[in-house]
Structures are given as structure tokens and as C-alpha cells.
């Protein structure tokens, strides 16, 4: 353990130039940097420069010892493995995420009702958005999303606490029971609420049998919020449970021993220490629900037009791609700013696993 | 933590209530799919119970086609996101390199992003590149969203891997191949299995991305959505109920696999 720390934190040149020690340090580092996992491991070397690479033949021809040295150098350079194994993912993100988003932003600057990207940029679409009633749908979306986050925080915190601290075997069962719902299409689950709440549905029918006939419970704002709370519950619950798990029991007990009330312990200890979970859960739910289409459509029956629905309309019936792109750009801007602001504030690695290996 | 019995009972009651509410819509779907009537009305007599909609769903060539497309997308997405995610997880959790912090942010970005907007953006990007959308462009869009998830799942597993096990094996003279085969791989296998399950199921159930990127091919959730918004048929809840059952079976299998492998590891460690 000690030797490893020395190898990482002290630059090799700073050590006394003792040839043996230098050698052993290098080897140690090489071992550390070597892959611990199958695919990137030799013999199928992950390096683009294999000894048989024709492009490097000129180096090898005169039995130049440069190549083995080069390879050894590469192997001991920290970071080579990391960079190579991140490459496929980075390429995927460039092609499937960054470029499409740039495409949307650029399209938002095109004159309205065009389908080509090769025209002079204008701000016409943004004037349309703020001049007409489109900003209303943005406000609706933000409001609904904030309400969903608030309700979910209140509903999920006790359950997350129970999962992390109270239950033992039951916690696994509940986790699986809730996680399995993630795999059923959102539409199907929302449709379940429709069947439950429509006129003569499961709830209405039961109440009618009991002598309390009611009309359909669908197509209003509370039902939309219910649908969103329902669909995004797992996305709040699991980060929260992870966050609550991070609160050490000893700290809570110490506070109780010192005479803190339950509320004080919650305010001063539980909440601040589980903040990463609260933050991640809220962020996830907010972002997901701001882009939600189906809740408002299936349960709300067009009572409320959200921004995502507006965007969809512009792309389908409206045939106004630039306007839809401008609306999307606003949404992208909103979420990106939020995510960067929130994620920049704490150490994600501490949350997910343990501390990073290098200090 | 020490919890009194009443507190524990209270928490249990709360959890039970939430689970009950959580499964209420799924229960409704099953109830609706078993009703013989074309138009659903709740308390229906027992003689109206029927399985004929399930029969119709299984026989319908239309449903079979959509299921086929969905399965094709899910299978390919799973393979792609497992391979990409595996390497990305190594970069995420096992290696030290300079761009790592930025890379970790990048991994999260697609998750913290409205899916409908991502789907649209991809549609426009494909349009710009003159690619006609079909089921395989949907594979790309699903992979963009699912690869970060598989990466995170495998990274968690890789984080949880105790370095000292590998170090101990090395100290005892194991070769690198032996360490890999007997220690690293078995310890990481559950992570790969659960990542694969997540990938299949999330791709299977995805709607927002498929809506924009499948083009003329339609995935099952799109068909269900179209049927729900226009013209109800009891075959819709029947298909829904079948997919619920499928998901439950897969999750139970996943649970079994994880349980089994951890027990085996523990037993191997005890020996």
C-alpha cells in the first residue's frame, strides 16, 4: 500500500537516481497500469502499434531497440489504457449526442418552414416563441416538473430511509418490485391509470357499486401530476436511498445522545449528509419530467400542452422544423445549465462507489 | 441502526401502501385484458372472464411484426452497449488518466437529458446525413441512451472490486491470466449480466426515442401508444399484460442469477 502511494504521488525524477529502485518502480507502475480485465489484456494487445504493424516496419527493420522501448514506455505511461478504453464511448457520444444537438441548435436559427440547414441564420423563430403563446407551454412544463420533484421528495424520503436503514431482506424485495416496473413501457403503465380512472373504470365502478357514482377522474392537471409522480418514482427513490445510506449511523446516534430532537437530527444531519442523493434524484426527475410527452397526452387529454408536446406538434402537423428546433434548443439550454450547475457541486465518485484510487 | 418495533411496523405499512399504489395500474391492465366485452366496464360478471384477447394477441401477425422489430432493436442495442459500456467502465472506474473527470461527466450527460429531444435531434441529424430512418437507426439512438447506463452498472461493480484480492493473488504467485480468470472475471460477471438485462428491458420498453428514430418501422411501444390514443381494443391491455409478465420473469431470473453468483463466490471464498 505504501509503496504504491509512493509510486503514484512522487514523480520518478524526484527520487534518488538509484538504478535498481528506478527499475522496480517502473515495473510496479507497469503492473498497476496493466489491465485487470479480460478484453483489453494482452496477448490481444489493445495498442494500435502491434509489433507486426506494417506502418512501423521501418522502425523494426534494422533491429532497432526503439520499438520495444516505445512499447514499454507506452505501457508505463499512466492513462493510455484509460484513454483507449474510453474511445468507443467518446466516439459514440460525438456521433450520437454532440453532433445531433449542434444540428438542432443550428436548425433553430434557420428561417421558418424550411427543411434545409444551408441558409442564413436568423433569430426569427425565437421572436415567434416569445411573441406568441409558446412560452406558456414552457412555463407549464417547468411548473409540472417542479411540482413532481417536490411531491416525490416528500413521498420517497421515508421509503428511501426505510430501504437504506430499517429493512433488511425486505429492502431487496421492494427494490426489485419497484425496479421491475421500469422495464414495462411507460405507456402501458399510464394506460393502467386510464383504465382505473375512466368512467366505469376500476375505481369508478367500485365506487358506483358502493353507491357513490362519480364521473371520469381523467383529463385534469392533478391526474397528469399523478402520472408523472408515478412514472418517475424509481428515479427519485434509488438515488435517495443511496444518499441516505451515506449517512453514518454513529453520527445520528451521537446527535440523539447529545439530546437532539428527531426533527433536529433530520434537519442538521440526515438531510445535509444525504444531499448528493437528494440532488441527483431531483435533477433526474426534473429533467425527465420536463421532457415528458405521454403523461399529458394519455392522462391529460390535451388539457395542458407541455413543451415536449409543442415540439412534437411542430415537427409533425406543423411541419415547421426550425421552430420546433428553437423550442428544443431552449429546453436543451435549460437542462444543460441545470445539470452542469448541480453536478459540478459534488463528487460523483464518492457517491457511486468508493474514493478514486489516486488521492 | 436500532429501530423500535412500532417504527419498523410504520415503515413497513408505508412501503406496503406505496407498493400497492405502484402496482394498481398493472392490476387494472390485467383486469381489463381478461374482460370479454369490447368496451370495458369494471365490475363485470365472472362469466365474462376470458383469455381470448391473449389468444388474439399471440396470433396477430401485426403484433408479431412489432414484437420482432422491438426484439431486433433490443438485441442489437444490448450487444453494442455492452461492448462499449465494458470499455467505458474500465476507463471510468479502473484506470487513472487525465481526462477521467470530464469523461465521467460525459457519461452522465445523456441520462440527464429529455429523451424526446434526443430522439428529435437524432432524427434531424440523420436527415442531415441523408440516412433514412429505420430500425437500425433506432439501435443507434437506443445505444446512445443505454450505453451510459450499462457503463454505470459495470463501473459500480468494478468499483466494488476489492483490489486486495487481486494483490493477494499476485503476491501468492498467480500469473496475470490466472488472476483474470479466477478472480476478476467472476467478480465482474454479475455486473455484466445485470447490465445486459437492463439494456434489453430498457430498449424493449422505450418509447420516446423509438417514436422519432424508427422511421417506417414501428416498435411495440409505438403501436401500443397509437392504439391507446385512438380506438381502444382489449388486445392492447392483453399485450401490455404479456409484456408485464415478461418483465417480471426476466427480473426474477436476474435476481436469481445475482443471488446465485454471490453465493457461489462466497462459498468459493470460504473454501
Coordinates of N, CA and C in Angstrom, one line a residue, chain A residues 138-152 225 228 232 282 285-292 306 334:
Chain A
X138 N -43.8 26.3 -22.1 CA -42.5 26.1 -21.3 C -42.8 26.3 -19.8
X139 N -43.6 27.3 -19.5 CA -44.0 27.5 -18.1 C -44.7 26.3 -17.5
X140 N -45.7 25.8 -18.3 CA -46.4 24.6 -17.8 C -45.5 23.5 -17.5
X141 N -44.5 23.2 -18.4 CA -43.6 22.1 -18.3 C -42.8 22.3 -17.0
X142 N -42.2 23.5 -16.9 CA -41.3 23.8 -15.7 C -42.1 23.6 -14.4
X143 N -43.4 24.2 -14.4 CA -44.2 24.1 -13.2 C -44.5 22.6 -12.9
X144 N -45.0 21.9 -13.9 CA -45.3 20.5 -13.6 C -44.1 19.7 -13.1
X145 N -42.9 20.0 -13.7 CA -41.7 19.3 -13.3 C -41.4 19.6 -11.9
X146 N -41.5 20.9 -11.5 CA -41.1 21.3 -10.2 C -42.1 20.6 -9.2
X147 N -43.3 20.6 -9.5 CA -44.3 20.0 -8.6 C -44.0 18.5 -8.4
X148 N -43.7 17.9 -9.5 CA -43.4 16.4 -9.5 C -42.2 16.2 -8.5
X149 N -41.2 17.0 -8.7 CA -40.0 16.8 -7.9 C -40.3 17.0 -6.4
X150 N -41.1 18.1 -6.1 CA -41.4 18.3 -4.7 C -42.2 17.2 -4.1
X151 N -43.3 16.7 -4.8 CA -44.1 15.6 -4.3 C -43.2 14.4 -4.1
X152 N -42.4 14.1 -5.1 CA -41.6 12.9 -5.0 C -40.6 12.9 -3.8
X225 N -50.2 15.2 -12.9 CA -49.1 15.2 -11.9 C -49.0 13.8 -11.3
X228 N -47.0 11.6 -13.6 CA -45.6 11.9 -13.6 C -44.9 11.4 -12.4
X232 N -42.0 8.5 -12.6 CA -40.6 8.9 -12.2 C -40.2 8.5 -10.8
X282 N -33.5 14.7 -7.6 CA -34.3 15.8 -8.0 C -34.0 16.2 -9.5
X285 N -35.3 13.6 -12.0 CA -36.7 13.6 -12.1 C -37.1 14.9 -12.9
X286 N -36.5 16.0 -12.5 CA -36.8 17.3 -13.2 C -36.6 17.2 -14.7
X287 N -35.4 16.7 -15.0 CA -35.1 16.7 -16.4 C -36.0 15.7 -17.2
X288 N -36.2 14.6 -16.6 CA -37.1 13.6 -17.3 C -38.5 14.1 -17.4
X289 N -39.0 14.8 -16.4 CA -40.4 15.2 -16.5 C -40.6 16.4 -17.3
X290 N -39.5 17.2 -17.5 CA -39.7 18.4 -18.3 C -39.7 17.9 -19.8
X291 N -39.2 16.8 -20.1 CA -39.3 16.3 -21.5 C -40.5 15.3 -21.7
X292 N -41.4 15.2 -20.7 CA -42.4 14.2 -20.8 C -43.5 14.6 -21.8
X306 N -47.7 20.6 -23.0 CA -46.3 20.8 -22.5 C -45.4 21.1 -23.6
X334 N -31.9 24.9 -20.9 CA -32.4 24.8 -19.6 C -31.8 23.6 -18.8

